PDB file of C-alpha atoms in Angstrom:
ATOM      1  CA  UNK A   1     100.641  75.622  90.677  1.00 95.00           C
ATOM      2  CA  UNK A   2     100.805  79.106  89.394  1.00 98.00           C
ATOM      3  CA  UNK A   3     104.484  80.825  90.617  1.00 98.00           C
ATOM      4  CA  UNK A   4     105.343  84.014  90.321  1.00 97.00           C
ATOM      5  CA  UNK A   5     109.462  84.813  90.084  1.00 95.00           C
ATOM      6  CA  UNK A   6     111.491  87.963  90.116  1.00 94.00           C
ATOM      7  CA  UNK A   7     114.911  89.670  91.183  1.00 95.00           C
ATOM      8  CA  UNK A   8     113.703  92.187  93.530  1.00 96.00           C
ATOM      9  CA  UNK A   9     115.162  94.872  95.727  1.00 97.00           C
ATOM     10  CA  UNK A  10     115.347  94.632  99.404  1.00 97.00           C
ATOM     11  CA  UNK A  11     112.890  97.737  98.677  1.00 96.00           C
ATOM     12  CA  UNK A  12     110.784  95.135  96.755  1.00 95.00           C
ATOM     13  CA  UNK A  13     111.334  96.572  93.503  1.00 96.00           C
ATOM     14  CA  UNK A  14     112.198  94.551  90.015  1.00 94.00           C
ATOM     15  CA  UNK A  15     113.039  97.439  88.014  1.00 93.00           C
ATOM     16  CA  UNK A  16     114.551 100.902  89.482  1.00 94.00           C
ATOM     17  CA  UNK A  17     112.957 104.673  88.918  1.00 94.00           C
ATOM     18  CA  UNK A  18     114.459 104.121  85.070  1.00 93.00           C
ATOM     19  CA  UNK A  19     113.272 101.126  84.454  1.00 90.00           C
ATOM     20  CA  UNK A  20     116.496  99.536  84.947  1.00 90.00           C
ATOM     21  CA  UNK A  21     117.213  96.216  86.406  1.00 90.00           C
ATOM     22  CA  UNK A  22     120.737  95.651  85.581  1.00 89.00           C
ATOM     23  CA  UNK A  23     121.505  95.069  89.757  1.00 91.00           C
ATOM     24  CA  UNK A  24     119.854  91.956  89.297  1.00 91.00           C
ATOM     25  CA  UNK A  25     121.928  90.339  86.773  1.00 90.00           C
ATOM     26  CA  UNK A  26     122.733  86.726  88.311  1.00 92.00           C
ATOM     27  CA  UNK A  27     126.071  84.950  89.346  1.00 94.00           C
ATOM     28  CA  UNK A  28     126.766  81.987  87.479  1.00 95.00           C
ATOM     29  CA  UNK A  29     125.479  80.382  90.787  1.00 97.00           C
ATOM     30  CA  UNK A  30     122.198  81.844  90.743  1.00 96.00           C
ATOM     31  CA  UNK A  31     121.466  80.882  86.860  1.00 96.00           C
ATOM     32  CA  UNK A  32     122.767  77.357  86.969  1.00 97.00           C
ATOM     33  CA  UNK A  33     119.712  77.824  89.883  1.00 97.00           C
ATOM     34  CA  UNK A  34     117.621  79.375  87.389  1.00 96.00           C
ATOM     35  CA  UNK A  35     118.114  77.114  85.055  1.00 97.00           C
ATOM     36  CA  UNK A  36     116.613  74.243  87.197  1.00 97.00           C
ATOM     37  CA  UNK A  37     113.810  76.251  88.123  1.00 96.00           C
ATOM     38  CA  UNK A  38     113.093  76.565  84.296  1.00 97.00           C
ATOM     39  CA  UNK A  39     113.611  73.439  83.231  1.00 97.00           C
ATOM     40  CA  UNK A  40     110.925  72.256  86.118  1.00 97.00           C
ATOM     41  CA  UNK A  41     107.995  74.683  84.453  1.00 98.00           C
ATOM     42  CA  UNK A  42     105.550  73.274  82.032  1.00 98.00           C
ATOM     43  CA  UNK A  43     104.548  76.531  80.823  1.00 98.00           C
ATOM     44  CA  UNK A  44     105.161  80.321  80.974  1.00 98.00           C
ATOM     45  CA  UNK A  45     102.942  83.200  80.526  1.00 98.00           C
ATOM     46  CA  UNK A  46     104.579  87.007  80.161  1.00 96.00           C
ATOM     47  CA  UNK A  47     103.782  90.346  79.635  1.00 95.00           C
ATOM     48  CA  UNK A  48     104.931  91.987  76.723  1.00 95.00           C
ATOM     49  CA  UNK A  49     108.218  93.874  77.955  1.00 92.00           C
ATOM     50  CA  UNK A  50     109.181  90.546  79.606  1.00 93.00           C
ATOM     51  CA  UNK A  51     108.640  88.633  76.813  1.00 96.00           C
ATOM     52  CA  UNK A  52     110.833  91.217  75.063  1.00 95.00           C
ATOM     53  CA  UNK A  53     113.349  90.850  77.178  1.00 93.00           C
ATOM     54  CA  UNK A  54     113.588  87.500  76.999  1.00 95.00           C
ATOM     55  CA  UNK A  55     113.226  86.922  73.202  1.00 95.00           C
ATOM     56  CA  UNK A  56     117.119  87.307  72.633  1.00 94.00           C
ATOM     57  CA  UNK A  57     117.377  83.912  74.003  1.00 94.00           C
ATOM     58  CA  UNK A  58     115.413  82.499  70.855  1.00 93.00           C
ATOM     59  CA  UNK A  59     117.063  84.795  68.548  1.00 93.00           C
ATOM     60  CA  UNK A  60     120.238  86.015  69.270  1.00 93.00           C
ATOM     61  CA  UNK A  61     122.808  83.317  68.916  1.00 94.00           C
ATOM     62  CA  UNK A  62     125.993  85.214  71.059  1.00 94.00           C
ATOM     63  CA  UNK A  63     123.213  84.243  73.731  1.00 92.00           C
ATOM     64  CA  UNK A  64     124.883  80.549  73.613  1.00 93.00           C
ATOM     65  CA  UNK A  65     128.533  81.237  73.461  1.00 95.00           C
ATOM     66  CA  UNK A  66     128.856  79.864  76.982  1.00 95.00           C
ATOM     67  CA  UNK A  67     127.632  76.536  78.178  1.00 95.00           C
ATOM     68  CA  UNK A  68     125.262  78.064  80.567  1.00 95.00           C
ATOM     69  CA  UNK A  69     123.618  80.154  78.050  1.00 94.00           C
ATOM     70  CA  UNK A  70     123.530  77.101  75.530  1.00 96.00           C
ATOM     71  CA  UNK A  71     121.648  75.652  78.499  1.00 97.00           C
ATOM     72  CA  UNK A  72     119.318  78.059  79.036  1.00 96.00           C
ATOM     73  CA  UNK A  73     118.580  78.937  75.932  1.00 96.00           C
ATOM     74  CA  UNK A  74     117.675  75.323  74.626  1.00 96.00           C
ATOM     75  CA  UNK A  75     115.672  75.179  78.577  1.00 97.00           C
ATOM     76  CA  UNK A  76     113.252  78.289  77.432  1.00 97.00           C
ATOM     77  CA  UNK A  77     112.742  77.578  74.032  1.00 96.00           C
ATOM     78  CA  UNK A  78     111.381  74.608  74.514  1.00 96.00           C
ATOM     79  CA  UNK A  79     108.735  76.388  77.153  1.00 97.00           C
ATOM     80  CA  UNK A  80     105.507  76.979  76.089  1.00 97.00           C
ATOM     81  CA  UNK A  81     104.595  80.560  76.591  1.00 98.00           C
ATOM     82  CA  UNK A  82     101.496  82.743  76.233  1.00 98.00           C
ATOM     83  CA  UNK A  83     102.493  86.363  75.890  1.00 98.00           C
ATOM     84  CA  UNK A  84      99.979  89.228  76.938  1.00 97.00           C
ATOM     85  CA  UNK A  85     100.373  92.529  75.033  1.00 96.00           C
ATOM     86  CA  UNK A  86      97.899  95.552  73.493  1.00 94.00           C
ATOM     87  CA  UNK A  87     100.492  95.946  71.268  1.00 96.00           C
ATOM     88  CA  UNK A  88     102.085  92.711  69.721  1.00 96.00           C
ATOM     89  CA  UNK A  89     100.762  91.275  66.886  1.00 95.00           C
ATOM     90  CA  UNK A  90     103.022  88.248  66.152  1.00 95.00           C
ATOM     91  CA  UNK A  91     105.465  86.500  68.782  1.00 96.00           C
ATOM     92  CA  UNK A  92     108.572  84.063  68.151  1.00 93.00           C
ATOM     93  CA  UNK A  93     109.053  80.057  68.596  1.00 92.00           C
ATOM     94  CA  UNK A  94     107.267  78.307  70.940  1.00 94.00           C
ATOM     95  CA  UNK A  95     105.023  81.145  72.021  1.00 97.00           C
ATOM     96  CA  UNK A  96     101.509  82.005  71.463  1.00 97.00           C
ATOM     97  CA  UNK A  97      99.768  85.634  71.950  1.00 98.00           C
ATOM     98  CA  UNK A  98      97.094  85.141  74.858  1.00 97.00           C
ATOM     99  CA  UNK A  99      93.222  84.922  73.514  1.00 96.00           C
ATOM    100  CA  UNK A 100      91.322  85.629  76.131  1.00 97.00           C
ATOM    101  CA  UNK A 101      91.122  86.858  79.765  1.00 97.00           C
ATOM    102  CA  UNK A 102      94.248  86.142  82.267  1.00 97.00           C
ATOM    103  CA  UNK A 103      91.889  84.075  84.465  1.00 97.00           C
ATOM    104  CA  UNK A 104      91.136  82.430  81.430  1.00 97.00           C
ATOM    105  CA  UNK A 105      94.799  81.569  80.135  1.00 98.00           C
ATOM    106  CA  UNK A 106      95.942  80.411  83.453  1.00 97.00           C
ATOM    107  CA  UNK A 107      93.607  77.936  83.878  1.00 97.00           C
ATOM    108  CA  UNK A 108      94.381  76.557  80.206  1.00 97.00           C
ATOM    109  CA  UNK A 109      98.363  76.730  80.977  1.00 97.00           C
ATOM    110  CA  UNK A 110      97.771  75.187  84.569  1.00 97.00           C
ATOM    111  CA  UNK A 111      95.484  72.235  82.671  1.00 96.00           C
ATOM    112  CA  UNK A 112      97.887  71.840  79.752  1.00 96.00           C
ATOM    113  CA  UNK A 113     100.774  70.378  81.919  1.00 97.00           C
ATOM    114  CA  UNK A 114     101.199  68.318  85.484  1.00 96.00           C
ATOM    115  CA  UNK A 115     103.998  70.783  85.609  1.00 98.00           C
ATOM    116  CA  UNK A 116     103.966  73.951  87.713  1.00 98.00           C
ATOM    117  CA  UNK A 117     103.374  77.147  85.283  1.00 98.00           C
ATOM    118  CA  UNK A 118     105.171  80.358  85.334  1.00 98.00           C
ATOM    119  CA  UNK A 119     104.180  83.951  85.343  1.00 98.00           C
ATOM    120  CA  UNK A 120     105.962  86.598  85.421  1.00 94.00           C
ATOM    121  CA  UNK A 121     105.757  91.208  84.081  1.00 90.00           C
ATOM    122  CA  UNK A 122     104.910  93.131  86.863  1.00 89.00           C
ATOM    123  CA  UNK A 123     101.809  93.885  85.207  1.00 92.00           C
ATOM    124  CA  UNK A 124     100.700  90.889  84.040  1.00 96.00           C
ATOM    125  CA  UNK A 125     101.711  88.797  87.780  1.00 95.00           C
ATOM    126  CA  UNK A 126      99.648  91.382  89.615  1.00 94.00           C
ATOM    127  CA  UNK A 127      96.769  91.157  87.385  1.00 95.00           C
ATOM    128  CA  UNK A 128      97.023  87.329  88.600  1.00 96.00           C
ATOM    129  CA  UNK A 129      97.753  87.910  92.253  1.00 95.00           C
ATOM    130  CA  UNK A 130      94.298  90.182  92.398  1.00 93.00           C
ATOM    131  CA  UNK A 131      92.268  87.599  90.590  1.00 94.00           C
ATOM    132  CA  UNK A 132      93.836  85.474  93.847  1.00 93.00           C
ATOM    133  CA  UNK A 133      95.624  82.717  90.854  1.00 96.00           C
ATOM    134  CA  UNK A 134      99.465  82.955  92.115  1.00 97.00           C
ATOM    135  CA  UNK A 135     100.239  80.149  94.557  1.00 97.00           C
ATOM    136  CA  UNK A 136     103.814  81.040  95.021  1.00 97.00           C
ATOM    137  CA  UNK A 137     105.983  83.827  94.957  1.00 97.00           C
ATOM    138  CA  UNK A 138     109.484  83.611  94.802  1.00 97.00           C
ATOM    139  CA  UNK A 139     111.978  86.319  94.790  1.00 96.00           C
ATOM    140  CA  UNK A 140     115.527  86.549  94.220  1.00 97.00           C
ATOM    141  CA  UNK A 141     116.485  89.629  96.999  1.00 97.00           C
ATOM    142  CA  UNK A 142     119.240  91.727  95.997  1.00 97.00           C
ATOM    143  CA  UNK A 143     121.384  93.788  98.573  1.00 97.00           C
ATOM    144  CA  UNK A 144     120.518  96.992  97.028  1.00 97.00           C
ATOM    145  CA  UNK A 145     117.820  99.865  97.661  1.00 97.00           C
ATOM    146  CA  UNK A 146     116.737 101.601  94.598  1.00 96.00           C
ATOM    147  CA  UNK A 147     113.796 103.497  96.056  1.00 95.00           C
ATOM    148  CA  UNK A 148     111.398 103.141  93.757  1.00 96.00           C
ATOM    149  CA  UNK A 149     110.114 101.577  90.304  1.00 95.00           C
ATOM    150  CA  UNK A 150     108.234  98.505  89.115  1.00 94.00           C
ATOM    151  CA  UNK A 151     107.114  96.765  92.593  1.00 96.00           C
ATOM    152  CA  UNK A 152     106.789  93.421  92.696  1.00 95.00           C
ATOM    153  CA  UNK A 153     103.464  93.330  94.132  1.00 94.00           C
ATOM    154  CA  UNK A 154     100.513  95.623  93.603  1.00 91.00           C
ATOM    155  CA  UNK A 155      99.129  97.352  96.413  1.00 90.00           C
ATOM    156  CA  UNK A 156      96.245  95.012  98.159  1.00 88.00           C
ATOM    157  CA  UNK A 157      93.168  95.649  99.231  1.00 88.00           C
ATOM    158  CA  UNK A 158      93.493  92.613 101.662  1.00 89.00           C
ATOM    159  CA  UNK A 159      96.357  90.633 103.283  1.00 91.00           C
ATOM    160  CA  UNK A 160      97.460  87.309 101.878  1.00 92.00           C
ATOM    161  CA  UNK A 161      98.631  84.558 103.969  1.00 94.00           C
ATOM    162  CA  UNK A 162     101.610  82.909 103.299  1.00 96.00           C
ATOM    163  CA  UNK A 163     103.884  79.825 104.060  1.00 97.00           C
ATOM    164  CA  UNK A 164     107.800  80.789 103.528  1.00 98.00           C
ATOM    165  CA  UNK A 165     108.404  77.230 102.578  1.00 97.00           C
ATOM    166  CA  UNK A 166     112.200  77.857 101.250  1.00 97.00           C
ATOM    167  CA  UNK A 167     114.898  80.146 101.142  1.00 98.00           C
ATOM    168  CA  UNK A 168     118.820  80.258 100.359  1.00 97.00           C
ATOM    169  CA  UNK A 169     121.120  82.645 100.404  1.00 98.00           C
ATOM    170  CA  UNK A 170     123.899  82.430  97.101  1.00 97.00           C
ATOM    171  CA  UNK A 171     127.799  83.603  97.342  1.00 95.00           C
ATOM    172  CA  UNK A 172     126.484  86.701  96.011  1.00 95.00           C
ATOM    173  CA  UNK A 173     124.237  87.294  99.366  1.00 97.00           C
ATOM    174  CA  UNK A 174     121.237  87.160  96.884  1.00 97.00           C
ATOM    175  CA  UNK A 175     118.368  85.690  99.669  1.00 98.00           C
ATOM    176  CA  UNK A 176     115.837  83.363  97.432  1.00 98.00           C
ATOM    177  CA  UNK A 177     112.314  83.189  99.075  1.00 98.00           C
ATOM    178  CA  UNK A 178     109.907  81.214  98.314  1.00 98.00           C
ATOM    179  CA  UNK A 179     106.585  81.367  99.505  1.00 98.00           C
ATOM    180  CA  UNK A 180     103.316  79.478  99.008  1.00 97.00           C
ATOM    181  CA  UNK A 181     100.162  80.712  99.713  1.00 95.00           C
ATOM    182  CA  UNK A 182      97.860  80.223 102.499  1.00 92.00           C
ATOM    183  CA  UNK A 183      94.632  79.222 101.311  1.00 77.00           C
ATOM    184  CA  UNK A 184      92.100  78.662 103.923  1.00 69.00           C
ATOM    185  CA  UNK A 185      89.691  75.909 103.584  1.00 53.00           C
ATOM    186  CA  UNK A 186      86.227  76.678 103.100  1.00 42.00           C
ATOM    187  CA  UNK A 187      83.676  75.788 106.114  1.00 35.00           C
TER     188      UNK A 187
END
């Protein structure tokens, strides 16, 4: 499956009105969580600013001064990734710059692994949630309103069903969602 994962808002918002996101920073709790949820991918695929974001964990090494960055870190290098981006024209370690359409690069991540794939850039998931590829979404719901930003969803043209199939709340009284989606069978 193709999942699509973010800290979000109760607003439904993954970055604020300056691009920050720095209200979504999780407890220890929550990336110990993460970190499972990572380990369970066989493959990633990222927008550029995400990618960007996350390439301190390949390069930085303060990044593993604890043991639960140590984790992570060794958890996400070893991911394959495809990175999307106009822009880039070389990425890091065990990522590849995307060739060809996002249709395209999903299905070759989805048939690479028997893993579920990632996906996430606000850009780049709702590029895949219109092309109707994204068959869960999870968020990570943070008690805070930041009234506008980076949404986590595009606006649709047409509702899409889903299944809440599992949430949880953490000490912090971060709510995780996950949803999968509703596909109806054809007749």
């Amino acid at each position: 499956m193709l999942i699509y994962s973010m800290g979000v808002s109760v607003d439904g918002f993954i970055a604020d009105r300056d691009g920050a996101f720095g209200w979504s920073v999780p407890s220890e709790e929550q990336f110990r969580f993460h970190i499972a949820q990572t380990r369970e991918f066989g493959g990633f695929l990222c927008g550029r600013k995400l990618y960007e974001t996350m390439l301190p964990w390949e390069t930085d090494a303060s990044m593993r001064d604890d043991e639960l960055g140590a984790a992570f870190a060794d958890v996400w290098n070893a991911l394959p990734k495809v990175v999307f981006s106009r822009t880039l024209e070389s990425v890091f370690g065990n990522a590849r710059l995307a060739e060809a359409s996002v249709g395209e690069e999903v299905a070759v991540a989805v048939g690479a692994t028997r893993k579920d794939v990632g996906i996430g850039g606000a850009g780049l998931a709702a590029a895949a949630v219109e092309l109707d590829l994204v068959d869960e979404l999870s968020m990570f719901r943070h008690p805070v309103v930041v009234g506008g930003g980076t949404p986590f969803l595009p606006p649709m043209t047409k509702n899409i069903r889903l299944d809440l199939v599992e949430t949880r709340t953490f000490g912090s009284r971060v709510i995780y969602e996950r949803y999968r989606r509703t596909r109806e069978e054809s007749r």
